[in-house]
Amino acid sequence: MFSLSKRTEYGLSALTYLSTLDDDQVTNVTEMANNLVLPKELLAKILSELVKAGLAVSYTGVSGGFRLARNADDVSLADIINALEKKPTLIECVPNEEICGRFPICRIRRPMERVNDQMEGILRKTTLSDFTMEHHEV
């Protein structure tokens, strides 16, 4: 079945953590790594990618750190996966049919394309707010 990479899982955890901070609050990598029980070096690399993707903001200096770049309602699971995964599709040929020489006779591409589109819709509708709300319901 479909599964997220550890990088995406950690990125989702980091962004969920950032979404719980007050608007004027920032946190550093060490604090996040300790609170989330994640490897600090890997988390720092993931946060760098999330900043490049416009999902997090970083501040330098003694009181620097990270915060969410947008409202949690405006960050979808699809945004996070697209920022951290190499190829966020179910099969390689969905975005690029030239990748496969079997394309003219393939019977699975079109149905898988529909599945991919439905999954993309679910991932777009799922936001960081959903994850913070789940935590409060426990």
Tab-separated table of C-alpha atoms in Angstrom:
chain	number	residue	atom	x	y	z
A	1	MET	CA	0.000	0.000	0.000
A	2	PHE	CA	0.987	3.633	-0.334
A	3	SER	CA	3.409	4.771	2.360
A	4	LEU	CA	5.253	7.940	3.202
A	5	SER	CA	9.025	8.001	3.351
A	6	LYS	CA	10.642	8.650	6.731
A	7	ARG	CA	11.690	12.071	5.434
A	8	THR	CA	8.079	12.977	4.692
A	9	GLU	CA	6.881	11.487	7.969
A	10	TYR	CA	9.469	13.571	9.849
A	11	GLY	CA	8.614	16.661	7.791
A	12	LEU	CA	4.929	16.214	8.570
A	13	SER	CA	5.760	15.819	12.268
A	14	ALA	CA	7.924	18.956	12.188
A	15	LEU	CA	5.299	21.065	10.435
A	16	THR	CA	2.587	19.775	12.750
A	17	TYR	CA	4.778	20.794	15.687
A	18	LEU	CA	5.329	24.246	14.164
A	19	SER	CA	1.583	24.636	13.645
A	20	THR	CA	1.049	24.408	17.409
A	21	LEU	CA	3.299	27.416	18.128
A	22	ASP	CA	1.909	30.883	18.743
A	23	ASP	CA	2.132	33.252	15.758
A	24	ASP	CA	5.090	35.178	17.206
A	25	GLN	CA	6.921	32.089	18.465
A	26	VAL	CA	9.824	30.248	16.806
A	27	THR	CA	11.592	27.047	17.758
A	28	ASN	CA	15.029	25.707	16.967
A	29	VAL	CA	16.096	22.348	15.548
A	30	THR	CA	17.409	21.051	18.865
A	31	GLU	CA	14.156	21.748	20.671
A	32	MET	CA	12.123	20.179	17.864
A	33	ALA	CA	14.365	17.118	17.623
A	34	ASN	CA	14.133	16.576	21.377
A	35	ASN	CA	10.364	17.061	21.546
A	36	LEU	CA	9.662	14.923	18.485
A	37	VAL	CA	12.380	12.351	19.242
A	38	LEU	CA	13.898	12.725	15.772
A	39	PRO	CA	17.525	12.770	14.580
A	40	LYS	CA	18.654	16.408	14.728
A	41	GLU	CA	20.856	16.367	11.598
A	42	LEU	CA	18.175	14.789	9.415
A	43	LEU	CA	15.524	17.123	10.815
A	44	ALA	CA	17.719	20.132	9.966
A	45	LYS	CA	18.022	18.953	6.339
A	46	ILE	CA	14.271	18.350	6.098
A	47	LEU	CA	13.499	21.785	7.563
A	48	SER	CA	15.830	23.345	4.995
A	49	GLU	CA	13.810	21.682	2.203
A	50	LEU	CA	10.546	22.810	3.784
A	51	VAL	CA	11.843	26.384	3.902
A	52	LYS	CA	12.839	26.179	0.202
A	53	ALA	CA	9.322	24.910	-0.585
A	54	GLY	CA	7.765	27.875	1.248
A	55	LEU	CA	6.175	25.740	3.968
A	56	ALA	CA	8.376	26.946	6.833
A	57	VAL	CA	10.316	30.132	7.557
A	58	SER	CA	13.739	30.259	9.179
A	59	TYR	CA	15.258	33.063	11.229
A	60	THR	CA	18.973	33.336	11.942
A	61	GLY	CA	20.668	34.608	15.052
A	62	VAL	CA	20.611	33.877	18.754
A	63	SER	CA	16.828	33.978	18.984
A	64	GLY	CA	16.384	32.407	15.554
A	65	GLY	CA	14.572	29.265	14.630
A	66	PHE	CA	11.651	28.091	12.555
A	67	ARG	CA	7.969	28.760	12.260
A	68	LEU	CA	5.220	27.814	9.855
A	69	ALA	CA	5.162	29.958	6.703
A	70	ARG	CA	1.389	29.783	6.235
A	71	ASN	CA	-1.704	29.070	8.245
A	72	ALA	CA	-2.063	25.344	9.039
A	73	ASP	CA	-5.331	25.295	7.064
A	74	ASP	CA	-3.364	26.345	3.971
A	75	VAL	CA	-0.694	23.611	4.110
A	76	SER	CA	-1.879	20.363	2.580
A	77	LEU	CA	-0.412	16.920	2.902
A	78	ALA	CA	0.123	17.062	-0.876
A	79	ASP	CA	2.267	20.213	-0.409
A	80	ILE	CA	4.451	18.385	2.097
A	81	ILE	CA	4.801	15.235	-0.002
A	82	ASN	CA	5.612	17.253	-3.130
A	83	ALA	CA	8.305	19.143	-1.206
A	84	LEU	CA	10.017	16.040	0.192
A	85	GLU	CA	9.390	13.095	-2.138
A	86	LYS	CA	11.346	12.427	-5.311
A	87	LYS	CA	8.342	11.102	-7.246
A	88	PRO	CA	5.004	11.530	-5.505
A	89	THR	CA	2.966	9.356	-7.896
A	90	LEU	CA	1.800	5.766	-7.579
A	91	ILE	CA	3.469	4.646	-10.803
A	92	GLU	CA	6.296	6.330	-12.701
A	93	CYS	CA	4.474	6.803	-16.001
A	94	VAL	CA	1.562	8.854	-14.606
A	95	PRO	CA	3.331	12.209	-14.971
A	96	ASN	CA	5.524	11.137	-17.909
A	97	GLU	CA	4.297	8.531	-20.384
A	98	GLU	CA	7.578	8.614	-22.335
A	99	ILE	CA	9.304	6.863	-19.441
A	100	CYS	CA	7.884	3.484	-20.496
A	101	GLY	CA	8.162	1.709	-23.823
A	102	ARG	CA	5.000	-0.284	-23.033
A	103	PHE	CA	2.773	2.804	-23.170
A	104	PRO	CA	0.965	1.905	-26.446
A	105	ILE	CA	-0.199	-1.481	-25.062
A	106	CYS	CA	-0.425	-0.674	-21.353
A	107	ARG	CA	-3.775	-1.380	-19.698
A	108	ILE	CA	-2.934	-0.153	-16.196
A	109	ARG	CA	-1.834	3.439	-16.802
A	110	ARG	CA	-5.269	5.052	-17.258
A	111	PRO	CA	-6.897	3.356	-14.236
A	112	MET	CA	-3.820	4.132	-12.117
A	113	GLU	CA	-3.951	7.714	-13.327
A	114	ARG	CA	-7.526	7.954	-11.985
A	115	VAL	CA	-6.450	6.407	-8.660
A	116	ASN	CA	-3.542	8.847	-8.510
A	117	ASP	CA	-5.894	11.785	-9.160
A	118	GLN	CA	-8.290	10.638	-6.419
A	119	MET	CA	-5.427	10.203	-3.996
A	120	GLU	CA	-4.072	13.635	-4.907
A	121	GLY	CA	-7.511	15.078	-4.113
A	122	ILE	CA	-7.529	13.442	-0.687
A	123	LEU	CA	-3.990	14.661	0.013
A	124	ARG	CA	-4.946	18.219	-1.050
A	125	LYS	CA	-7.982	18.199	1.259
A	126	THR	CA	-5.945	16.967	4.238
A	127	THR	CA	-4.216	19.887	5.969
A	128	LEU	CA	-1.939	20.386	8.947
A	129	SER	CA	-4.989	21.485	10.909
A	130	ASP	CA	-6.360	17.952	10.586
A	131	PHE	CA	-3.280	16.606	12.357
A	132	THR	CA	-3.366	19.081	15.227
A	133	MET	CA	-7.087	18.478	15.708
A	134	GLU	CA	-6.506	14.701	15.823
A	135	HIS	CA	-3.974	15.220	18.601
A	136	HIS	CA	-6.466	17.172	20.697
A	137	GLU	CA	-9.158	14.522	20.268
A	138	VAL	CA	-7.012	11.793	21.849
